[in-house]
């Protein structure tokens, strides 16, 4: 579960679709809904996302050392294969 982290917004359809796709792939992941955080915790998470994806767009998916920005099945599949998860 620590191998995959999804930074998402609770209201984002692309985020929902990405999580659904990961579920369909049968992989476990940790999801952080940034819009449900507040204060220092939110600032810290936004900085983490900024370090990975300067545009801070959603979803930002981290699969071990590979970052996938947006909901792109092909890129998610490549990252899962590259990191030996799928």
PDB file of C-alpha atoms in Angstrom:
ATOM      1  CA  UNK A   1       0.000   0.000   0.000  1.00  0.00           C
ATOM      2  CA  UNK A   2       2.936   2.333   0.616  1.00  0.00           C
ATOM      3  CA  UNK A   3       4.089   1.729  -2.952  1.00  0.00           C
ATOM      4  CA  UNK A   4       1.212   3.743  -4.441  1.00  0.00           C
ATOM      5  CA  UNK A   5      -0.120   7.088  -3.278  1.00  0.00           C
ATOM      6  CA  UNK A   6      -2.908   9.018  -4.965  1.00  0.00           C
ATOM      7  CA  UNK A   7      -3.211  12.734  -4.276  1.00  0.00           C
ATOM      8  CA  UNK A   8      -6.773  13.642  -5.192  1.00  0.00           C
ATOM      9  CA  UNK A   9      -9.703  15.969  -4.669  1.00  0.00           C
ATOM     10  CA  UNK A  10     -12.884  14.411  -3.312  1.00  0.00           C
ATOM     11  CA  UNK A  11     -14.978  16.162  -5.987  1.00  0.00           C
ATOM     12  CA  UNK A  12     -12.720  15.387  -8.980  1.00  0.00           C
ATOM     13  CA  UNK A  13     -14.148  12.959 -11.559  1.00  0.00           C
ATOM     14  CA  UNK A  14     -10.690  12.221 -12.992  1.00  0.00           C
ATOM     15  CA  UNK A  15      -9.483  11.352  -9.498  1.00  0.00           C
ATOM     16  CA  UNK A  16     -12.457   9.041  -8.995  1.00  0.00           C
ATOM     17  CA  UNK A  17     -11.803   7.366 -12.336  1.00  0.00           C
ATOM     18  CA  UNK A  18      -8.114   6.885 -11.521  1.00  0.00           C
ATOM     19  CA  UNK A  19      -8.950   5.289  -8.158  1.00  0.00           C
ATOM     20  CA  UNK A  20     -11.561   3.076  -9.812  1.00  0.00           C
ATOM     21  CA  UNK A  21      -9.000   1.971 -12.395  1.00  0.00           C
ATOM     22  CA  UNK A  22      -6.439   1.135  -9.703  1.00  0.00           C
ATOM     23  CA  UNK A  23      -9.169  -0.869  -7.936  1.00  0.00           C
ATOM     24  CA  UNK A  24      -9.876  -2.725 -11.194  1.00  0.00           C
ATOM     25  CA  UNK A  25      -6.147  -3.466 -11.510  1.00  0.00           C
ATOM     26  CA  UNK A  26      -6.310  -5.046  -8.068  1.00  0.00           C
ATOM     27  CA  UNK A  27      -3.624  -2.868  -6.524  1.00  0.00           C
ATOM     28  CA  UNK A  28      -3.747  -1.301  -3.093  1.00  0.00           C
ATOM     29  CA  UNK A  29      -3.031   2.384  -2.699  1.00  0.00           C
ATOM     30  CA  UNK A  30      -3.165   5.171  -0.172  1.00  0.00           C
ATOM     31  CA  UNK A  31      -5.401   8.091  -1.181  1.00  0.00           C
ATOM     32  CA  UNK A  32      -5.076  11.597   0.209  1.00  0.00           C
ATOM     33  CA  UNK A  33      -8.027  13.901  -0.483  1.00  0.00           C
ATOM     34  CA  UNK A  34      -6.247  17.233  -0.322  1.00  0.00           C
ATOM     35  CA  UNK A  35      -9.460  19.277  -0.177  1.00  0.00           C
ATOM     36  CA  UNK A  36     -10.436  17.515   3.049  1.00  0.00           C
ATOM     37  CA  UNK A  37      -7.239  18.580   4.832  1.00  0.00           C
ATOM     38  CA  UNK A  38      -6.673  21.877   6.592  1.00  0.00           C
ATOM     39  CA  UNK A  39      -3.979  24.004   8.159  1.00  0.00           C
ATOM     40  CA  UNK A  40      -0.392  22.821   8.330  1.00  0.00           C
ATOM     41  CA  UNK A  41      -1.284  19.307   7.208  1.00  0.00           C
ATOM     42  CA  UNK A  42      -2.742  20.667   3.974  1.00  0.00           C
ATOM     43  CA  UNK A  43       0.261  22.968   3.408  1.00  0.00           C
ATOM     44  CA  UNK A  44       2.647  20.063   3.920  1.00  0.00           C
ATOM     45  CA  UNK A  45       0.787  17.798   1.485  1.00  0.00           C
ATOM     46  CA  UNK A  46       0.494  20.551  -1.146  1.00  0.00           C
ATOM     47  CA  UNK A  47       4.267  21.064  -0.892  1.00  0.00           C
ATOM     48  CA  UNK A  48       4.812  17.318  -1.384  1.00  0.00           C
ATOM     49  CA  UNK A  49       2.639  17.440  -4.501  1.00  0.00           C
ATOM     50  CA  UNK A  50       4.431  20.569  -5.757  1.00  0.00           C
ATOM     51  CA  UNK A  51       7.757  18.742  -5.466  1.00  0.00           C
ATOM     52  CA  UNK A  52       6.372  15.932  -7.644  1.00  0.00           C
ATOM     53  CA  UNK A  53       4.110  17.959  -9.940  1.00  0.00           C
ATOM     54  CA  UNK A  54       4.806  21.720  -9.986  1.00  0.00           C
ATOM     55  CA  UNK A  55       1.386  22.401 -11.547  1.00  0.00           C
ATOM     56  CA  UNK A  56      -0.297  20.809  -8.489  1.00  0.00           C
ATOM     57  CA  UNK A  57      -2.956  19.200 -10.675  1.00  0.00           C
ATOM     58  CA  UNK A  58      -5.089  16.221  -9.776  1.00  0.00           C
ATOM     59  CA  UNK A  59      -4.871  13.348  -9.639  1.00  0.00           C
ATOM     60  CA  UNK A  60      -1.158  13.075  -8.968  1.00  0.00           C
ATOM     61  CA  UNK A  61      -0.344   9.388  -8.648  1.00  0.00           C
ATOM     62  CA  UNK A  62       2.961   8.192  -7.218  1.00  0.00           C
ATOM     63  CA  UNK A  63       3.829   4.585  -8.020  1.00  0.00           C
ATOM     64  CA  UNK A  64       7.088   3.911  -6.170  1.00  0.00           C
ATOM     65  CA  UNK A  65       9.489   6.250  -8.031  1.00  0.00           C
ATOM     66  CA  UNK A  66       7.196   7.048 -10.963  1.00  0.00           C
ATOM     67  CA  UNK A  67       4.803  10.001 -11.008  1.00  0.00           C
ATOM     68  CA  UNK A  68       1.697   9.959 -13.209  1.00  0.00           C
ATOM     69  CA  UNK A  69      -0.153  13.251 -13.522  1.00  0.00           C
ATOM     70  CA  UNK A  70      -3.792  12.968 -14.545  1.00  0.00           C
ATOM     71  CA  UNK A  71      -5.946   9.967 -15.338  1.00  0.00           C
ATOM     72  CA  UNK A  72      -4.174   8.125 -18.142  1.00  0.00           C
ATOM     73  CA  UNK A  73      -4.668   4.350 -18.119  1.00  0.00           C
ATOM     74  CA  UNK A  74      -1.693   3.750 -20.414  1.00  0.00           C
ATOM     75  CA  UNK A  75       0.674   5.756 -18.201  1.00  0.00           C
ATOM     76  CA  UNK A  76      -0.667   4.072 -15.067  1.00  0.00           C
ATOM     77  CA  UNK A  77      -0.184   0.641 -16.674  1.00  0.00           C
ATOM     78  CA  UNK A  78       3.383   1.505 -17.746  1.00  0.00           C
ATOM     79  CA  UNK A  79       4.232   2.759 -14.259  1.00  0.00           C
ATOM     80  CA  UNK A  80       2.762  -0.341 -12.595  1.00  0.00           C
ATOM     81  CA  UNK A  81       4.743  -2.588 -14.952  1.00  0.00           C
ATOM     82  CA  UNK A  82       7.950  -0.559 -14.617  1.00  0.00           C
ATOM     83  CA  UNK A  83       7.770  -0.719 -10.840  1.00  0.00           C
ATOM     84  CA  UNK A  84       6.990  -4.447 -10.867  1.00  0.00           C
ATOM     85  CA  UNK A  85       3.493  -4.113  -9.429  1.00  0.00           C
ATOM     86  CA  UNK A  86       1.449  -5.363 -12.376  1.00  0.00           C
TER      87      UNK A  86
END
